[in-house]
Coordinates of C-alpha atoms in Angstrom, one line a residue:
M192 CA 48.9 62.9 61.8
E193 CA 51.3 59.9 61.7
A194 CA 53.7 61.9 59.6
K195 CA 53.8 64.7 62.1
I196 CA 54.4 62.2 64.9
N197 CA 57.3 60.6 63.0
Y198 CA 58.9 64.0 62.3
S199 CA 58.7 64.9 66.0
I200 CA 60.3 61.6 67.0
V201 CA 63.1 62.1 64.5
G202 CA 63.7 65.7 65.5
F203 CA 63.8 64.6 69.2
L204 CA 66.3 61.9 68.4
V205 CA 68.4 64.4 66.5
L206 CA 68.3 66.8 69.3
I207 CA 69.4 64.1 71.8
L208 CA 72.3 63.1 69.5
I209 CA 73.5 66.8 69.3
V210 CA 73.4 67.2 73.0
A211 CA 75.2 63.9 73.5
F212 CA 77.9 65.0 71.0
I213 CA 78.4 68.3 72.8
F214 CA 78.5 66.5 76.1
S215 CA 81.1 64.1 74.9
S216 CA 83.2 66.8 73.3
V217 CA 83.2 68.8 76.6
W218 CA 84.0 65.7 78.6
L219 CA 86.9 64.8 76.3
T220 CA 88.4 68.3 76.2
V221 CA 87.8 69.7 79.6
G222 CA 86.6 66.8 81.8
F223 CA 84.3 67.0 84.7
D224 CA 86.8 66.0 87.3
K225 CA 87.2 69.5 88.7
K226 CA 90.5 69.9 90.6
S227 CA 91.7 72.9 92.6
Y228 CA 95.3 74.0 92.2
D229 CA 97.7 75.9 94.4
V230 CA 100.3 78.2 92.8
Y231 CA 104.0 78.0 93.7
A232 CA 106.9 80.0 92.4
V233 CA 110.2 78.6 91.4
Y234 CA 113.3 80.7 90.6
M235 CA 115.8 79.0 88.4
R236 CA 119.4 80.2 88.0
E237 CA 119.9 78.3 84.8
A238 CA 118.4 78.4 81.3
A239 CA 114.9 76.9 81.1
T240 CA 115.7 75.4 77.7
G241 CA 113.1 72.9 76.5
L242 CA 110.5 73.9 79.2
S243 CA 107.2 75.3 78.0
E244 CA 103.9 76.3 79.5
D245 CA 101.6 73.5 80.3
A246 CA 104.6 71.2 80.7
P247 CA 104.0 68.6 83.4
V248 CA 105.0 69.0 87.1
K249 CA 105.9 65.6 88.6
Y250 CA 106.4 64.8 92.2
N251 CA 108.7 61.7 92.5
G252 CA 107.7 60.9 88.9
V253 CA 103.9 61.2 89.6
K254 CA 102.2 64.1 87.7
V255 CA 100.7 66.6 90.2
G256 CA 100.3 69.7 88.1
F257 CA 101.5 71.8 85.2
V258 CA 103.6 74.8 84.4
K259 CA 101.4 77.9 84.5
S260 CA 103.9 80.6 83.2
I261 CA 107.6 81.1 82.4
K262 CA 109.3 84.5 82.4
L263 CA 112.3 86.4 83.5
N264 CA 112.5 87.6 87.1
R265 CA 112.1 91.4 86.9
D266 CA 114.0 91.9 90.2
N267 CA 116.9 89.7 89.1
P268 CA 117.4 89.0 85.4
Q269 CA 119.8 86.1 86.2
Q270 CA 116.8 84.1 87.3
V271 CA 113.9 82.6 85.5
Q272 CA 110.5 82.8 87.2
I273 CA 108.4 79.7 86.8
L274 CA 104.9 79.5 88.3
L275 CA 103.6 76.0 89.0
S276 CA 100.0 74.9 89.3
V277 CA 100.1 72.0 91.8
E278 CA 97.0 70.0 92.8
H279 CA 95.6 71.0 96.1
G280 CA 96.6 68.4 98.8
T281 CA 100.0 67.7 97.3
P282 CA 102.5 67.5 100.2
I283 CA 104.7 70.6 99.2
T284 CA 106.8 70.9 102.4
T285 CA 109.7 73.0 103.6
S286 CA 112.1 70.3 102.3
T287 CA 110.6 70.1 98.8
T288 CA 112.9 71.1 96.0
A289 CA 112.4 71.7 92.3
T290 CA 114.7 70.9 89.4
L291 CA 114.5 70.8 85.6
I292 CA 114.5 67.2 84.2
S293 CA 114.9 66.4 80.6
Q294 CA 113.6 63.2 79.1
G295 CA 116.6 62.3 77.0
I296 CA 118.7 64.7 75.0
T297 CA 116.0 65.6 72.5
G298 CA 113.0 64.8 74.8
T299 CA 110.7 67.2 76.6
T300 CA 111.6 69.0 79.8
Y301 CA 109.4 69.0 83.0
V302 CA 109.7 70.3 86.5
G303 CA 110.5 67.6 89.0
L304 CA 109.7 67.9 92.7
A305 CA 111.2 65.9 95.5
A306 CA 111.3 66.0 99.3
K307 CA 114.7 65.9 101.1
S308 CA 113.2 64.7 104.4
P309 CA 110.0 63.1 105.7
D310 CA 109.1 66.3 107.5
L311 CA 105.5 67.4 106.5
T312 CA 105.7 71.0 107.6
P313 CA 103.8 72.7 104.8
L314 CA 105.6 75.4 102.7
L315 CA 103.9 78.8 103.2
K316 CA 104.5 82.1 101.5
K317 CA 106.6 84.6 103.4
K318 CA 105.8 88.3 103.9
G319 CA 106.0 90.1 100.6
Q320 CA 105.8 87.0 98.5
P321 CA 102.8 86.6 96.2
F322 CA 103.3 82.8 96.2
P323 CA 105.2 80.2 98.3
V324 CA 108.7 79.8 96.8
I325 CA 110.0 76.3 96.2
P326 CA 113.9 76.2 96.4
T327 CA 115.7 74.7 93.4
T328 CA 118.6 72.3 92.8
A329 CA 120.8 72.3 89.7
S330 CA 119.7 70.1 86.9
L331 CA 121.8 67.2 85.7
F332 CA 122.9 69.0 82.6
N333 CA 123.8 72.1 84.7
Q334 CA 125.9 69.8 87.1
L335 CA 127.6 68.2 84.1
D336 CA 128.3 71.7 82.7
N337 CA 129.8 72.9 86.0
A338 CA 131.9 69.7 86.3
L339 CA 133.3 70.1 82.7
K340 CA 134.1 73.7 83.5
G341 CA 136.0 72.6 86.6
V342 CA 137.8 69.9 84.7
S343 CA 138.8 72.4 82.0
E344 CA 140.1 74.8 84.6
N345 CA 142.1 72.0 86.3
I346 CA 143.6 71.0 82.9
N347 CA 144.6 74.5 82.2
S348 CA 146.2 74.9 85.6
V349 CA 148.1 71.6 85.1
T350 CA 149.3 72.7 81.7
L351 CA 150.6 76.0 83.2
E352 CA 152.4 74.0 85.9
V353 CA 153.9 71.6 83.3
K354 CA 155.1 74.6 81.3
R355 CA 156.6 76.2 84.4
V356 CA 158.4 72.9 85.3
F357 CA 159.8 72.4 81.8
D358 CA 161.0 76.0 81.2
K359 CA 164.5 76.6 80.0
E360 CA 166.2 76.7 83.3
N361 CA 164.5 73.6 84.8
A362 CA 165.1 71.7 81.5
E363 CA 168.9 72.3 81.9
N364 CA 168.7 71.1 85.5
I365 CA 166.9 68.0 84.5
K366 CA 169.5 67.4 81.7
D367 CA 172.3 67.7 84.3
I368 CA 170.6 65.3 86.6
L369 CA 170.1 62.7 83.9
M370 CA 173.8 63.1 82.8
N371 CA 174.9 62.5 86.4
L372 CA 172.8 59.5 86.7
D373 CA 174.3 58.1 83.5
K374 CA 177.8 58.7 84.9
F375 CA 176.9 57.1 88.2
S376 CA 175.5 54.0 86.5
K377 CA 178.7 53.7 84.4
T378 CA 180.9 54.1 87.4
L379 CA 178.9 51.4 89.3
G380 CA 179.3 49.1 86.3
E381 CA 183.1 49.5 86.2
S382 CA 183.4 48.9 90.0
S383 CA 181.1 45.8 90.0
L384 CA 184.1 43.5 90.1
E385 CA 185.6 45.1 93.1
T386 CA 182.2 45.1 94.7
Q387 CA 181.8 41.4 94.1
T388 CA 185.3 40.7 95.6
L389 CA 184.4 42.7 98.6
I390 CA 181.1 40.8 99.1
K391 CA 183.0 37.4 98.8
N392 CA 185.6 38.5 101.4
A393 CA 182.8 39.5 103.7
A394 CA 181.1 36.2 103.3
L395 CA 184.3 34.3 104.0
A396 CA 184.9 36.4 107.1
S397 CA 181.4 35.7 108.3
K398 CA 182.1 32.0 107.9
S399 CA 185.2 32.3 110.2
F400 CA 183.3 34.0 113.0
P401 CA 182.1 30.7 114.7
S402 CA 185.7 29.3 114.9
I403 CA 187.1 32.6 116.2
T404 CA 184.3 32.7 118.8
N405 CA 185.0 29.1 120.0
N406 CA 188.8 29.9 120.3
L407 CA 188.1 33.0 122.2
N408 CA 185.8 31.1 124.6
S409 CA 188.3 28.3 125.2
G410 CA 191.1 30.9 125.9
L411 CA 188.9 32.6 128.4
A412 CA 188.1 29.3 130.1
T413 CA 191.9 28.5 130.3
I414 CA 192.7 31.9 131.8
A415 CA 189.9 31.5 134.3
Q416 CA 191.1 28.0 135.3
H417 CA 194.7 29.0 136.1
T418 CA 194.3 32.6 137.3
V419 CA 191.2 32.5 139.5
P420 CA 192.7 30.1 142.2
E421 CA 195.9 32.1 142.5
M422 CA 193.9 35.3 142.8
N423 CA 191.9 33.7 145.6
L424 CA 195.2 32.8 147.5
L425 CA 196.6 36.3 147.0
L426 CA 193.4 37.8 148.4
Q427 CA 193.6 35.5 151.4
R428 CA 197.2 36.6 152.1
L429 CA 196.3 40.2 151.7
N430 CA 193.4 39.7 154.2
R431 CA 195.8 38.2 156.8
I432 CA 198.2 41.0 156.3
A433 CA 195.5 43.6 156.8
I434 CA 194.4 41.9 160.0
N435 CA 198.0 41.9 161.4
L436 CA 198.4 45.6 160.5
E437 CA 195.1 46.4 162.3
K438 CA 196.3 44.5 165.4
A439 CA 199.7 46.3 165.3
S440 CA 198.0 49.7 164.8
S441 CA 195.8 49.0 167.8
E442 CA 198.7 48.1 170.1
V443 CA 200.7 51.2 169.1
K444 CA 197.7 53.4 169.9
Q445 CA 197.4 51.7 173.4
N446 CA 201.2 51.7 174.1
P447 CA 203.3 53.9 171.8
S448 CA 206.5 52.7 173.6
V449 CA 206.1 49.5 171.8
L450 CA 207.8 51.2 168.8
V451 CA 211.0 51.7 171.0
R452 CA 211.0 48.8 173.5
G453 CA 209.2 46.3 171.4
A454 CA 206.2 44.3 172.4
T455 CA 205.9 43.4 176.1
P456 CA 206.2 39.6 176.6
R457 CA 202.9 38.0 177.4
K458 CA 202.4 37.2 181.1
P459 CA 202.8 33.5 181.9
G460 CA 199.6 31.8 182.6
P461 CA 198.9 29.7 185.7
G462 CA 201.3 26.8 185.9
E463 CA 203.7 28.2 183.3

């Protein structure tokens, strides 16, 4: 009887251990934190190199889901269709954008989400869309690739312009310009002595300007001293002559016979 009881206890304990092992395995692999996910679509116009299914989806660096599927867009083979499983309640808004982010050159690639504004208007699917579509922005490598292409095109255009400038005809013109500059510099060197002499004479002339100015001022003062008084006397005489002429003209108008008989003697006054 005791042996049967011991076997029963041992069997019960073994059963408990098996159940605990199964429970632990399920908990470690699946987990019991059941989360609901919303599916969003992303259409990339670049190669999804390094991205794989079950790759993480991060919102501002915080993991909020995973990549559900990756395939070509049947309606547009230039695009890659990526379906994202995002935790329900994640603020996917109308300003949310998706981009491919690589963790280093040889690291894994994940989908990064970010909001361009604090607006919380939720992103909804439009008519005819199976899932809401999150707009995309170019990845860093894609931006670098485009920038390098632009630089390469600019270098090519500059090279063509340089070739055009230094063609045979323009090269001859540039050669003539350089020769003329050389001749001008030689001529300038030969005439440097004459130029220096001219500069010295100009300096001496500028030094003589003050004395010339003083002499001119003194001459003007002398002329003014002797001429102005005489001019005043002349003006006074001319003024008296003008007054006499005006009187004579008035008398002729009143009595024209004055021109023949002369002026009538003035009547004597009382007592004269």
